[in-house]
Tab-separated table of C-alpha atoms in Angstrom:
chain	number	residue	atom	x	y	z
B	1	UNK	CA	7.764	12.028	-12.841
B	2	UNK	CA	10.080	9.665	-14.629
B	3	UNK	CA	9.464	9.352	-18.347
B	4	UNK	CA	11.429	7.018	-20.568
B	5	UNK	CA	11.331	6.956	-24.350
B	6	UNK	CA	13.499	5.258	-26.882
B	7	UNK	CA	13.389	5.254	-30.669
B	8	UNK	CA	14.543	2.548	-33.010
B	9	UNK	CA	14.518	2.314	-36.753
B	10	UNK	CA	14.019	5.082	-39.285
B	11	UNK	CA	12.043	7.984	-37.746
B	12	UNK	CA	10.879	8.993	-41.199
B	13	UNK	CA	9.342	5.591	-41.779
B	14	UNK	CA	5.653	5.665	-42.652
B	15	UNK	CA	3.477	5.279	-39.564
B	16	UNK	CA	0.559	2.912	-39.476
B	17	UNK	CA	-2.860	4.551	-39.345
B	18	UNK	CA	-3.418	2.773	-36.036
B	19	UNK	CA	-1.026	5.242	-34.398
B	20	UNK	CA	-3.886	7.686	-34.375
B	21	UNK	CA	-5.484	5.457	-31.713
B	22	UNK	CA	-4.173	6.220	-28.243
B	23	UNK	CA	-3.926	3.406	-25.693
B	24	UNK	CA	-3.056	3.563	-22.006
B	25	UNK	CA	-1.701	0.367	-20.440
B	26	UNK	CA	-1.848	0.612	-16.649
B	27	UNK	CA	0.856	-1.515	-15.026
B	28	UNK	CA	4.260	-2.377	-16.499
B	29	UNK	CA	4.437	-5.777	-14.869
B	30	UNK	CA	4.687	-8.956	-16.912
B	31	UNK	CA	1.300	-8.862	-18.648
B	32	UNK	CA	1.122	-5.084	-19.057
B	33	UNK	CA	4.558	-4.868	-20.674
B	34	UNK	CA	3.825	-7.758	-23.035
B	35	UNK	CA	0.460	-6.259	-24.008
B	36	UNK	CA	2.153	-2.934	-24.770
B	37	UNK	CA	4.599	-4.767	-27.042
B	38	UNK	CA	1.816	-6.475	-29.009
B	39	UNK	CA	-0.124	-3.249	-29.476
B	40	UNK	CA	3.011	-1.339	-30.450
B	41	UNK	CA	3.800	-3.949	-33.105
B	42	UNK	CA	0.447	-3.103	-34.681
B	43	UNK	CA	1.307	0.581	-34.690
B	44	UNK	CA	-0.858	1.766	-31.805
B	45	UNK	CA	0.436	4.707	-29.807
B	46	UNK	CA	0.877	3.288	-26.279
B	47	UNK	CA	1.496	5.032	-22.961
B	48	UNK	CA	2.682	2.457	-20.411
B	49	UNK	CA	2.305	3.510	-16.754
B	50	UNK	CA	3.999	1.924	-13.735
B	51	UNK	CA	3.629	2.956	-10.081
B	52	UNK	CA	7.126	1.708	-9.179
B	53	UNK	CA	10.403	3.245	-10.242
B	54	UNK	CA	12.325	1.532	-13.046
B	55	UNK	CA	13.181	-1.958	-11.742
B	56	UNK	CA	16.165	-2.125	-14.104
B	57	UNK	CA	17.842	0.564	-12.007
B	58	UNK	CA	17.151	-1.005	-8.609
B	59	UNK	CA	19.404	-3.291	-6.586
B	60	UNK	CA	16.436	-4.753	-4.706
B	61	UNK	CA	13.062	-4.852	-6.438
B	62	UNK	CA	9.925	-3.989	-4.503
B	63	UNK	CA	7.352	-6.774	-4.384
B	64	UNK	CA	7.371	-10.547	-4.131
B	65	UNK	CA	9.632	-12.676	-6.251
B	66	UNK	CA	8.132	-16.150	-6.626
B	67	UNK	CA	9.751	-17.603	-9.732
B	68	UNK	CA	7.648	-17.990	-12.839
B	69	UNK	CA	7.255	-21.132	-14.928
B	70	UNK	CA	6.721	-20.541	-18.630
B	71	UNK	CA	4.577	-23.011	-20.555
B	72	UNK	CA	3.203	-23.221	-24.097
B	73	UNK	CA	0.654	-20.396	-23.823
B	74	UNK	CA	3.283	-18.030	-22.497
B	75	UNK	CA	5.866	-19.199	-25.016
B	76	UNK	CA	3.483	-18.550	-27.902
B	77	UNK	CA	2.968	-14.990	-26.681
B	78	UNK	CA	6.717	-14.416	-26.326
B	79	UNK	CA	7.201	-15.839	-29.819
B	80	UNK	CA	4.724	-13.336	-31.212
B	81	UNK	CA	6.682	-10.359	-29.867
B	82	UNK	CA	9.992	-11.912	-30.897
B	83	UNK	CA	11.758	-12.586	-27.593
B	84	UNK	CA	11.013	-16.263	-26.947
B	85	UNK	CA	14.605	-17.395	-27.537
B	86	UNK	CA	16.001	-14.590	-25.363
B	87	UNK	CA	13.721	-15.574	-22.484
B	88	UNK	CA	14.512	-19.290	-22.844
B	89	UNK	CA	18.230	-18.522	-22.738
B	90	UNK	CA	17.697	-17.086	-19.248
B	91	UNK	CA	15.512	-19.922	-17.961
B	92	UNK	CA	15.939	-23.509	-16.777
B	93	UNK	CA	13.838	-26.361	-18.215
B	94	UNK	CA	11.795	-28.416	-15.757
B	95	UNK	CA	10.827	-31.946	-16.809
B	96	UNK	CA	8.749	-32.858	-13.784
B	97	UNK	CA	8.290	-32.700	-10.030
B	98	UNK	CA	10.835	-34.149	-7.615
B	99	UNK	CA	8.894	-35.257	-4.542
B	100	UNK	CA	10.706	-35.249	-1.171
B	101	UNK	CA	9.247	-37.710	1.322
B	102	UNK	CA	9.466	-37.239	5.084
B	103	UNK	CA	12.300	-39.783	5.353
B	104	UNK	CA	14.432	-37.787	2.910
B	105	UNK	CA	13.922	-40.102	-0.047
B	106	UNK	CA	13.045	-38.525	-3.398
B	107	UNK	CA	11.286	-39.713	-6.523
B	108	UNK	CA	10.611	-37.915	-9.815
B	109	UNK	CA	7.171	-37.485	-11.401
B	110	UNK	CA	7.608	-36.487	-15.060
B	111	UNK	CA	5.204	-33.848	-16.355
B	112	UNK	CA	4.696	-35.503	-19.698
B	113	UNK	CA	6.571	-37.531	-22.245
B	114	UNK	CA	9.943	-37.224	-23.976
B	115	UNK	CA	11.311	-33.677	-23.709
B	116	UNK	CA	8.160	-31.890	-22.569
B	117	UNK	CA	9.200	-29.168	-20.135
B	118	UNK	CA	8.172	-25.920	-18.525
B	119	UNK	CA	10.784	-23.246	-17.868
B	120	UNK	CA	11.735	-21.568	-14.597
B	121	UNK	CA	12.739	-17.915	-14.682
B	122	UNK	CA	13.020	-15.088	-12.184
B	123	UNK	CA	9.981	-12.803	-12.207
B	124	UNK	CA	12.272	-9.786	-12.010
B	125	UNK	CA	14.475	-10.965	-14.887
B	126	UNK	CA	11.431	-11.604	-17.051
B	127	UNK	CA	9.940	-8.199	-16.210
B	128	UNK	CA	13.171	-6.415	-17.081
B	129	UNK	CA	13.300	-8.137	-20.476
B	130	UNK	CA	9.697	-7.186	-21.254
B	131	UNK	CA	10.081	-3.550	-20.177
B	132	UNK	CA	13.215	-3.183	-22.284
B	133	UNK	CA	11.484	-4.714	-25.283
B	134	UNK	CA	8.427	-2.486	-24.845
B	135	UNK	CA	10.668	0.550	-24.584
B	136	UNK	CA	12.424	-0.387	-27.837
B	137	UNK	CA	9.251	0.483	-29.790
B	138	UNK	CA	9.225	4.120	-30.904
B	139	UNK	CA	5.463	4.353	-30.305
B	140	UNK	CA	5.657	3.306	-26.631
B	141	UNK	CA	6.199	5.957	-23.961
B	142	UNK	CA	6.905	4.707	-20.440
B	143	UNK	CA	5.980	6.561	-17.280
B	144	UNK	CA	7.477	5.325	-14.015
B	145	UNK	CA	6.376	6.441	-10.544
B	146	UNK	CA	2.841	7.006	-11.834
B	147	UNK	CA	0.344	5.511	-9.408
B	148	UNK	CA	-3.241	5.300	-10.657
B	149	UNK	CA	-5.459	7.482	-8.494
B	150	UNK	CA	-8.727	7.401	-10.384
B	151	UNK	CA	-10.172	6.131	-13.660
B	152	UNK	CA	-13.260	7.411	-15.439
B	153	UNK	CA	-14.472	4.560	-17.627
B	154	UNK	CA	-17.141	6.731	-19.282
B	155	UNK	CA	-14.678	9.368	-20.462
B	156	UNK	CA	-11.676	7.010	-20.833
B	157	UNK	CA	-9.671	9.249	-18.547
B	158	UNK	CA	-6.980	8.241	-16.069
B	159	UNK	CA	-5.708	10.355	-13.192
B	160	UNK	CA	-2.469	9.754	-11.302
B	161	UNK	CA	-1.549	10.440	-7.670
B	162	UNK	CA	0.873	13.063	-6.486
B	163	UNK	CA	-0.125	15.742	-8.967
B	164	UNK	CA	1.010	13.704	-11.971
B	165	UNK	CA	-2.023	14.880	-13.903
B	166	UNK	CA	-4.687	13.142	-15.964
B	167	UNK	CA	-5.075	12.138	-19.588
B	168	UNK	CA	-7.796	10.885	-21.904
B	169	UNK	CA	-7.324	7.889	-24.215
B	170	UNK	CA	-9.247	6.004	-26.861
B	171	UNK	CA	-8.654	2.723	-25.025
B	172	UNK	CA	-7.486	1.802	-21.521
B	173	UNK	CA	-6.058	-1.625	-20.759
B	174	UNK	CA	-5.579	-2.214	-17.074
B	175	UNK	CA	-2.977	-4.724	-15.917
B	176	UNK	CA	-2.836	-3.389	-12.371
B	177	UNK	CA	-2.859	-6.704	-10.554
B	178	UNK	CA	-4.883	-8.701	-8.061
B	179	UNK	CA	-6.045	-5.609	-6.174
B	180	UNK	CA	-6.852	-3.654	-9.333
B	181	UNK	CA	-8.084	-0.104	-8.846
B	182	UNK	CA	-9.714	-0.263	-12.275
B	183	UNK	CA	-11.689	-3.349	-11.280
B	184	UNK	CA	-12.821	-1.552	-8.124
B	185	UNK	CA	-14.116	1.249	-10.333
B	186	UNK	CA	-16.015	-1.283	-12.442
B	187	UNK	CA	-17.733	-2.417	-9.243
B	188	UNK	CA	-18.772	1.121	-8.345
B	189	UNK	CA	-19.916	2.305	-11.765
B	190	UNK	CA	-21.552	-0.661	-13.485
B	191	UNK	CA	-23.404	-3.938	-13.142
B	192	UNK	CA	-20.337	-6.107	-12.737
B	193	UNK	CA	-19.891	-9.637	-11.404
B	194	UNK	CA	-17.064	-10.162	-8.952
B	195	UNK	CA	-15.962	-12.805	-6.454
B	196	UNK	CA	-12.783	-13.468	-4.537
B	197	UNK	CA	-11.601	-16.298	-2.313
B	198	UNK	CA	-8.622	-16.395	0.016
B	199	UNK	CA	-7.267	-19.869	0.621
B	200	UNK	CA	-6.432	-21.023	4.146
B	201	UNK	CA	-2.728	-20.928	3.382
B	202	UNK	CA	-0.053	-18.229	3.578
B	203	UNK	CA	3.437	-18.250	2.107
B	204	UNK	CA	6.929	-16.943	2.721
B	205	UNK	CA	10.011	-17.063	0.537
B	206	UNK	CA	13.315	-18.726	1.330
B	207	UNK	CA	16.323	-19.629	-0.765
B	208	UNK	CA	19.001	-22.255	-1.200
B	209	UNK	CA	22.432	-20.951	-2.144
B	210	UNK	CA	24.820	-22.807	-4.464
B	211	UNK	CA	27.429	-25.052	-2.826
B	212	UNK	CA	31.039	-23.948	-2.333
B	213	UNK	CA	31.891	-25.018	-5.888
B	214	UNK	CA	29.054	-22.881	-7.241
B	215	UNK	CA	26.936	-25.916	-8.144
B	216	UNK	CA	23.305	-26.675	-7.397
B	217	UNK	CA	22.599	-28.628	-4.222
B	218	UNK	CA	19.647	-30.445	-5.830
B	219	UNK	CA	18.913	-32.035	-9.234
B	220	UNK	CA	18.386	-28.994	-11.395
B	221	UNK	CA	15.644	-29.736	-13.928
B	222	UNK	CA	12.728	-30.278	-11.543
B	223	UNK	CA	10.197	-28.441	-9.457
B	224	UNK	CA	11.096	-29.781	-6.006
B	225	UNK	CA	8.148	-30.298	-3.682
B	226	UNK	CA	7.866	-31.409	-0.056
B	227	UNK	CA	4.117	-32.252	0.250
B	228	UNK	CA	2.816	-32.487	3.807
B	229	UNK	CA	-1.005	-32.552	3.554
B	230	UNK	CA	-2.004	-29.108	4.887
B	231	UNK	CA	1.266	-27.432	3.921
B	232	UNK	CA	4.280	-27.813	1.658
B	233	UNK	CA	7.663	-26.495	0.595
B	234	UNK	CA	8.407	-25.767	-3.076
B	235	UNK	CA	11.677	-25.004	-4.853
B	236	UNK	CA	12.390	-23.570	-8.319
B	237	UNK	CA	15.923	-23.288	-9.777
B	238	UNK	CA	17.755	-20.156	-10.880
B	239	UNK	CA	20.519	-19.857	-13.455
B	240	UNK	CA	23.100	-18.980	-10.791
B	241	UNK	CA	22.447	-22.442	-9.272
B	242	UNK	CA	20.498	-21.022	-6.339
B	243	UNK	CA	16.908	-21.993	-5.601
B	244	UNK	CA	13.889	-19.839	-4.848
B	245	UNK	CA	11.922	-21.651	-2.151
B	246	UNK	CA	8.385	-21.027	-0.941
B	247	UNK	CA	6.819	-22.346	2.256
B	248	UNK	CA	3.030	-22.626	2.036
B	249	UNK	CA	0.966	-23.386	5.110
B	250	UNK	CA	-1.966	-22.461	7.366
B	251	UNK	CA	-1.754	-19.754	10.003
B	252	UNK	CA	-1.080	-22.389	12.673
B	253	UNK	CA	2.305	-23.100	11.070
B	254	UNK	CA	3.232	-19.416	11.178
B	255	UNK	CA	2.343	-19.295	14.851
B	256	UNK	CA	5.154	-21.805	15.355
B	257	UNK	CA	7.624	-19.615	13.463
B	258	UNK	CA	7.649	-16.909	16.120
B	259	UNK	CA	10.431	-18.497	18.169
B	260	UNK	CA	13.795	-20.036	17.267
B	261	UNK	CA	12.751	-23.368	18.766
B	262	UNK	CA	9.483	-23.279	16.846
B	263	UNK	CA	11.154	-22.603	13.486
B	264	UNK	CA	13.680	-25.385	13.874
B	265	UNK	CA	10.991	-27.691	15.236
B	266	UNK	CA	8.853	-27.242	12.110
B	267	UNK	CA	11.768	-28.027	9.784
B	268	UNK	CA	13.116	-30.940	11.851
B	269	UNK	CA	9.688	-32.533	11.981
B	270	UNK	CA	8.441	-31.893	8.451
B	271	UNK	CA	11.405	-31.008	6.200
B	272	UNK	CA	14.485	-32.602	7.770
B	273	UNK	CA	16.397	-32.967	4.490
B	274	UNK	CA	15.820	-29.267	3.685
B	275	UNK	CA	17.757	-28.123	6.758
B	276	UNK	CA	21.119	-29.049	5.274
B	277	UNK	CA	20.124	-27.594	1.901
B	278	UNK	CA	18.919	-24.201	3.165
B	279	UNK	CA	21.237	-24.159	6.228
B	280	UNK	CA	20.001	-23.671	9.762
B	281	UNK	CA	21.242	-20.103	10.134
B	282	UNK	CA	19.481	-18.989	6.942
B	283	UNK	CA	16.278	-20.777	7.941
B	284	UNK	CA	16.189	-18.746	11.134
B	285	UNK	CA	17.059	-15.543	9.288
B	286	UNK	CA	14.282	-16.002	6.747
B	287	UNK	CA	11.558	-17.643	8.851
B	288	UNK	CA	11.812	-16.337	12.387
B	289	UNK	CA	8.860	-14.036	13.080
B	290	UNK	CA	7.418	-14.490	9.576
B	291	UNK	CA	3.726	-13.667	9.203
B	292	UNK	CA	3.149	-14.995	5.683
B	293	UNK	CA	1.573	-13.460	2.604
B	294	UNK	CA	-2.050	-14.251	1.671
B	295	UNK	CA	-3.128	-15.762	-1.657
B	296	UNK	CA	-6.347	-14.837	-3.398
B	297	UNK	CA	-8.360	-16.153	-6.328
B	298	UNK	CA	-10.421	-13.565	-8.238
B	299	UNK	CA	-13.136	-14.069	-10.839
B	300	UNK	CA	-15.070	-11.304	-12.551
B	301	UNK	CA	-17.063	-10.524	-15.660
B	302	UNK	CA	-17.181	-8.833	-18.041
B	303	UNK	CA	-13.501	-8.057	-18.601
B	304	UNK	CA	-14.348	-5.101	-20.844
B	305	UNK	CA	-16.676	-2.181	-20.137
B	306	UNK	CA	-16.954	0.562	-22.748
B	307	UNK	CA	-13.357	0.984	-23.940
B	308	UNK	CA	-11.646	-0.136	-20.728
B	309	UNK	CA	-10.302	-3.665	-20.388
B	310	UNK	CA	-9.028	-5.753	-17.479
B	311	UNK	CA	-6.198	-8.142	-18.285
B	312	UNK	CA	-3.991	-10.571	-16.354
B	313	UNK	CA	-4.415	-10.706	-12.572
B	314	UNK	CA	-6.729	-7.691	-12.682
B	315	UNK	CA	-9.216	-9.940	-14.496
B	316	UNK	CA	-8.436	-13.374	-13.036
B	317	UNK	CA	-5.977	-13.557	-10.147
B	318	UNK	CA	-5.319	-17.168	-9.249
B	319	UNK	CA	-3.394	-19.089	-6.616
B	320	UNK	CA	0.089	-20.034	-7.882
B	321	UNK	CA	-0.130	-23.824	-7.757
B	322	UNK	CA	-0.507	-24.492	-11.470
B	323	UNK	CA	2.214	-22.011	-12.359
B	324	UNK	CA	-0.208	-20.763	-14.994
B	325	UNK	CA	-1.065	-17.236	-13.831
B	326	UNK	CA	1.496	-15.493	-16.043
B	327	UNK	CA	0.804	-17.842	-18.952
B	328	UNK	CA	-2.920	-17.174	-18.675
B	329	UNK	CA	-2.271	-13.422	-18.666
B	330	UNK	CA	0.025	-13.719	-21.677
B	331	UNK	CA	-2.657	-15.707	-23.485
B	332	UNK	CA	-5.107	-12.869	-22.736
B	333	UNK	CA	-2.874	-10.632	-24.843
B	334	UNK	CA	-2.627	-13.312	-27.564
B	335	UNK	CA	-6.407	-13.606	-27.762
B	336	UNK	CA	-6.802	-9.827	-27.949
B	337	UNK	CA	-4.212	-9.737	-30.719
B	338	UNK	CA	-6.032	-12.513	-32.612
B	339	UNK	CA	-9.334	-10.641	-32.275
B	340	UNK	CA	-7.743	-7.487	-33.690
B	341	UNK	CA	-6.593	-9.543	-36.662
B	342	UNK	CA	-10.066	-10.997	-37.083
B	343	UNK	CA	-12.031	-7.766	-36.700
B	344	UNK	CA	-9.468	-5.280	-38.102
B	345	UNK	CA	-10.048	-2.938	-35.176
B	346	UNK	CA	-8.995	-2.708	-31.514
B	347	UNK	CA	-12.361	-1.248	-30.531
B	348	UNK	CA	-14.292	-4.075	-32.210
B	349	UNK	CA	-11.916	-6.656	-30.743
B	350	UNK	CA	-12.672	-5.330	-27.252
B	351	UNK	CA	-16.397	-5.790	-27.855
B	352	UNK	CA	-15.831	-9.512	-28.492
B	353	UNK	CA	-13.108	-10.131	-25.907
B	354	UNK	CA	-15.172	-10.932	-22.793
B	355	UNK	CA	-17.253	-13.472	-24.686
B	356	UNK	CA	-14.029	-15.174	-25.752
B	357	UNK	CA	-12.269	-15.152	-22.393
B	358	UNK	CA	-14.305	-14.926	-19.183
B	359	UNK	CA	-15.390	-18.576	-19.021
B	360	UNK	CA	-11.856	-19.811	-19.697
B	361	UNK	CA	-10.344	-17.494	-17.091
B	362	UNK	CA	-12.812	-18.763	-14.486
B	363	UNK	CA	-11.946	-22.351	-15.402
B	364	UNK	CA	-8.224	-21.698	-14.934
B	365	UNK	CA	-8.847	-20.171	-11.505
B	366	UNK	CA	-10.686	-23.379	-10.546
B	367	UNK	CA	-7.915	-25.570	-11.973
B	368	UNK	CA	-5.309	-23.671	-9.943
B	369	UNK	CA	-7.332	-24.399	-6.803
B	370	UNK	CA	-7.516	-28.065	-7.802
B	371	UNK	CA	-3.751	-28.266	-8.275
B	372	UNK	CA	-3.257	-26.830	-4.787
B	373	UNK	CA	-4.743	-30.089	-3.488
B	374	UNK	CA	-2.702	-32.157	-5.931
B	375	UNK	CA	0.668	-30.691	-4.945
B	376	UNK	CA	0.244	-30.522	-1.181
B	377	UNK	CA	-1.280	-33.955	-0.751
B	378	UNK	CA	-2.207	-36.079	-3.762
B	379	UNK	CA	1.310	-36.402	-5.263
B	380	UNK	CA	2.158	-38.656	-2.311
B	381	UNK	CA	-0.685	-41.030	-3.094
B	382	UNK	CA	0.040	-44.305	-4.937
B	383	UNK	CA	-3.350	-43.906	-6.637
B	384	UNK	CA	-2.330	-40.507	-7.999
B	385	UNK	CA	0.902	-41.969	-9.373
B	386	UNK	CA	-1.031	-44.854	-10.895
B	387	UNK	CA	-3.454	-42.410	-12.544
B	388	UNK	CA	-0.508	-40.375	-13.840
B	389	UNK	CA	1.048	-43.523	-15.327
B	390	UNK	CA	-2.277	-44.529	-16.910
B	391	UNK	CA	-2.718	-41.066	-18.401
B	392	UNK	CA	0.756	-41.166	-19.924
B	393	UNK	CA	0.219	-44.691	-21.297
B	394	UNK	CA	-3.147	-43.831	-22.852
B	395	UNK	CA	-1.695	-40.610	-24.264
B	396	UNK	CA	1.126	-42.599	-25.868
B	397	UNK	CA	-1.383	-45.056	-27.374
B	398	UNK	CA	-3.977	-42.459	-28.398
B	399	UNK	CA	-2.117	-39.121	-28.591
B	400	UNK	CA	-4.979	-37.206	-30.192
B	401	UNK	CA	-7.821	-38.796	-28.257
B	402	UNK	CA	-6.430	-39.019	-24.715
B	403	UNK	CA	-4.589	-35.912	-23.544
B	404	UNK	CA	-3.811	-35.668	-19.789
B	405	UNK	CA	-4.984	-32.525	-18.019
B	406	UNK	CA	-1.494	-31.168	-17.314
B	407	UNK	CA	-0.416	-31.808	-20.894
B	408	UNK	CA	-3.492	-30.104	-22.341
B	409	UNK	CA	-2.857	-26.982	-20.248
B	410	UNK	CA	0.915	-26.688	-20.215
B	411	UNK	CA	2.153	-28.293	-23.430
B	412	UNK	CA	-0.665	-27.732	-25.946
B	413	UNK	CA	-3.011	-24.949	-27.018
B	414	UNK	CA	-5.493	-27.164	-28.841
B	415	UNK	CA	-8.041	-26.778	-26.046
B	416	UNK	CA	-9.176	-23.749	-24.081
B	417	UNK	CA	-8.922	-23.903	-20.295
B	418	UNK	CA	-12.638	-24.675	-20.060
B	419	UNK	CA	-12.275	-27.472	-22.605
B	420	UNK	CA	-9.290	-28.834	-20.659
B	421	UNK	CA	-11.411	-29.033	-17.525
B	422	UNK	CA	-14.332	-30.643	-19.375
B	423	UNK	CA	-11.957	-33.153	-20.960
B	424	UNK	CA	-10.648	-34.160	-17.525
B	425	UNK	CA	-14.205	-34.730	-16.287
B	426	UNK	CA	-14.834	-37.000	-19.285
B	427	UNK	CA	-11.586	-38.916	-18.603
B	428	UNK	CA	-12.507	-39.314	-14.924
B	429	UNK	CA	-15.867	-40.744	-15.962
B	430	UNK	CA	-14.287	-43.165	-18.450
B	431	UNK	CA	-11.723	-44.480	-15.953
B	432	UNK	CA	-14.268	-44.634	-13.141
B	433	UNK	CA	-16.708	-46.597	-15.297
B	434	UNK	CA	-13.980	-48.897	-16.588
B	435	UNK	CA	-12.790	-49.462	-13.018
B	436	UNK	CA	-16.277	-50.435	-11.863
B	437	UNK	CA	-16.658	-52.949	-14.691
B	438	UNK	CA	-13.190	-54.322	-13.968
B	439	UNK	CA	-14.024	-54.815	-10.273
B	440	UNK	CA	-17.372	-56.390	-11.171
B	441	UNK	CA	-15.610	-58.755	-13.573
B	442	UNK	CA	-13.114	-59.796	-10.889
B	443	UNK	CA	-15.959	-60.278	-8.385
B	444	UNK	CA	-17.984	-62.338	-10.862
B	445	UNK	CA	-14.922	-64.411	-11.715
B	446	UNK	CA	-14.282	-65.033	-8.041
B	447	UNK	CA	-17.881	-66.161	-7.450
B	448	UNK	CA	-17.706	-68.432	-10.481
B	449	UNK	CA	-14.448	-69.943	-9.239
B	450	UNK	CA	-15.812	-70.545	-5.728
B	451	UNK	CA	-19.011	-72.129	-7.014
B	452	UNK	CA	-16.944	-74.271	-9.353
B	453	UNK	CA	-14.773	-75.474	-6.474
B	454	UNK	CA	-17.854	-76.214	-4.374
B	455	UNK	CA	-19.546	-78.081	-7.168
B	456	UNK	CA	-16.410	-80.128	-7.656
B	457	UNK	CA	-16.370	-81.200	-4.023
B	458	UNK	CA	-20.066	-82.100	-4.066
B	459	UNK	CA	-19.655	-84.149	-7.198
């Protein structure tokens, strides 16, 4: 077992009465570490368990490394635990998408107006910052190499594999990811709603290295996207001027990646300008024989049973195409923290949490699926660009009344995810209705003009 503790501040300082409440947080990933920080700030005694070894001591980190994009909901959570500025100093602002057409031409699509941006950061870098910050609280004890074996949600007891023992807690918060063992126990022990959907697309990771002068090979402050209907290539920047790239596509594409000729054929046909950026040798190294990782969307309810809570991907795994999975998980912790403030008790806050969150989490899963279609196909459409321009114009004219979907999710917290989705449906209806009346007016005007011309000739 690897146990890490660290004390800061005056050990003789008066402890909050909440330290009598024991909390287990299962999973020291992004959401688990942040949740531990929030609870520790309130004085709760937190044990934070992670099945991996300490990633801060590893040269290569186990797991996948798709970059994260931080938006307003994530930033608010980071602000609450006091590390927002530290995280931003290690990230790169993104002001929009840079779309790469098949002929190599590019054109930017701004996310919003003025300086509205999301922020790209390495998942590993973010996780290291959060673990270190969690560890800095004297009432957080970290346990690495502790893999959850079993959880008893009636007795609030967790048991770990490999003879690591078991322990009982007042509250268990499980941030153990898309394939959550805690969620599986919910399914076995209770009446629990659960659904999952795998999309017909897999992904692999590639990278673009800096040029010989150490500079970025592409304009830095954009999410770069190569949309090709059923598949696409995405790129997010890193502070060392490299790019983390992800190829998303159906199984048929991966069948073509099993030979050298097939790999190069895919890139020459669909991403010709990316060959020079990634370099042919690296494309072969990273793609040849690749099988691809699956992507799953998970919905469930309730998120809390007895005194055990699901949070982050354990409660609402989503496909990565809105870049909102981490932000949604961070907002989970914010909402829990707000409920503790409101109800003066963690236990009472848990009783109200599912009612506050399940519907919104389901909505965000649906929005992520919607954005999958937007990125891989719709961004190429002139109609999509026209709609984007109309949204931005109406938002500029009526900033409080007309808020585009992306803006309402990524740059504001005035609306919940469910309200964001409902607002988009209302906007679609308004524009659709206005468009019909506009077309009818043009048609009527045309008829009037033709009849007028005819009448003139007859007269």
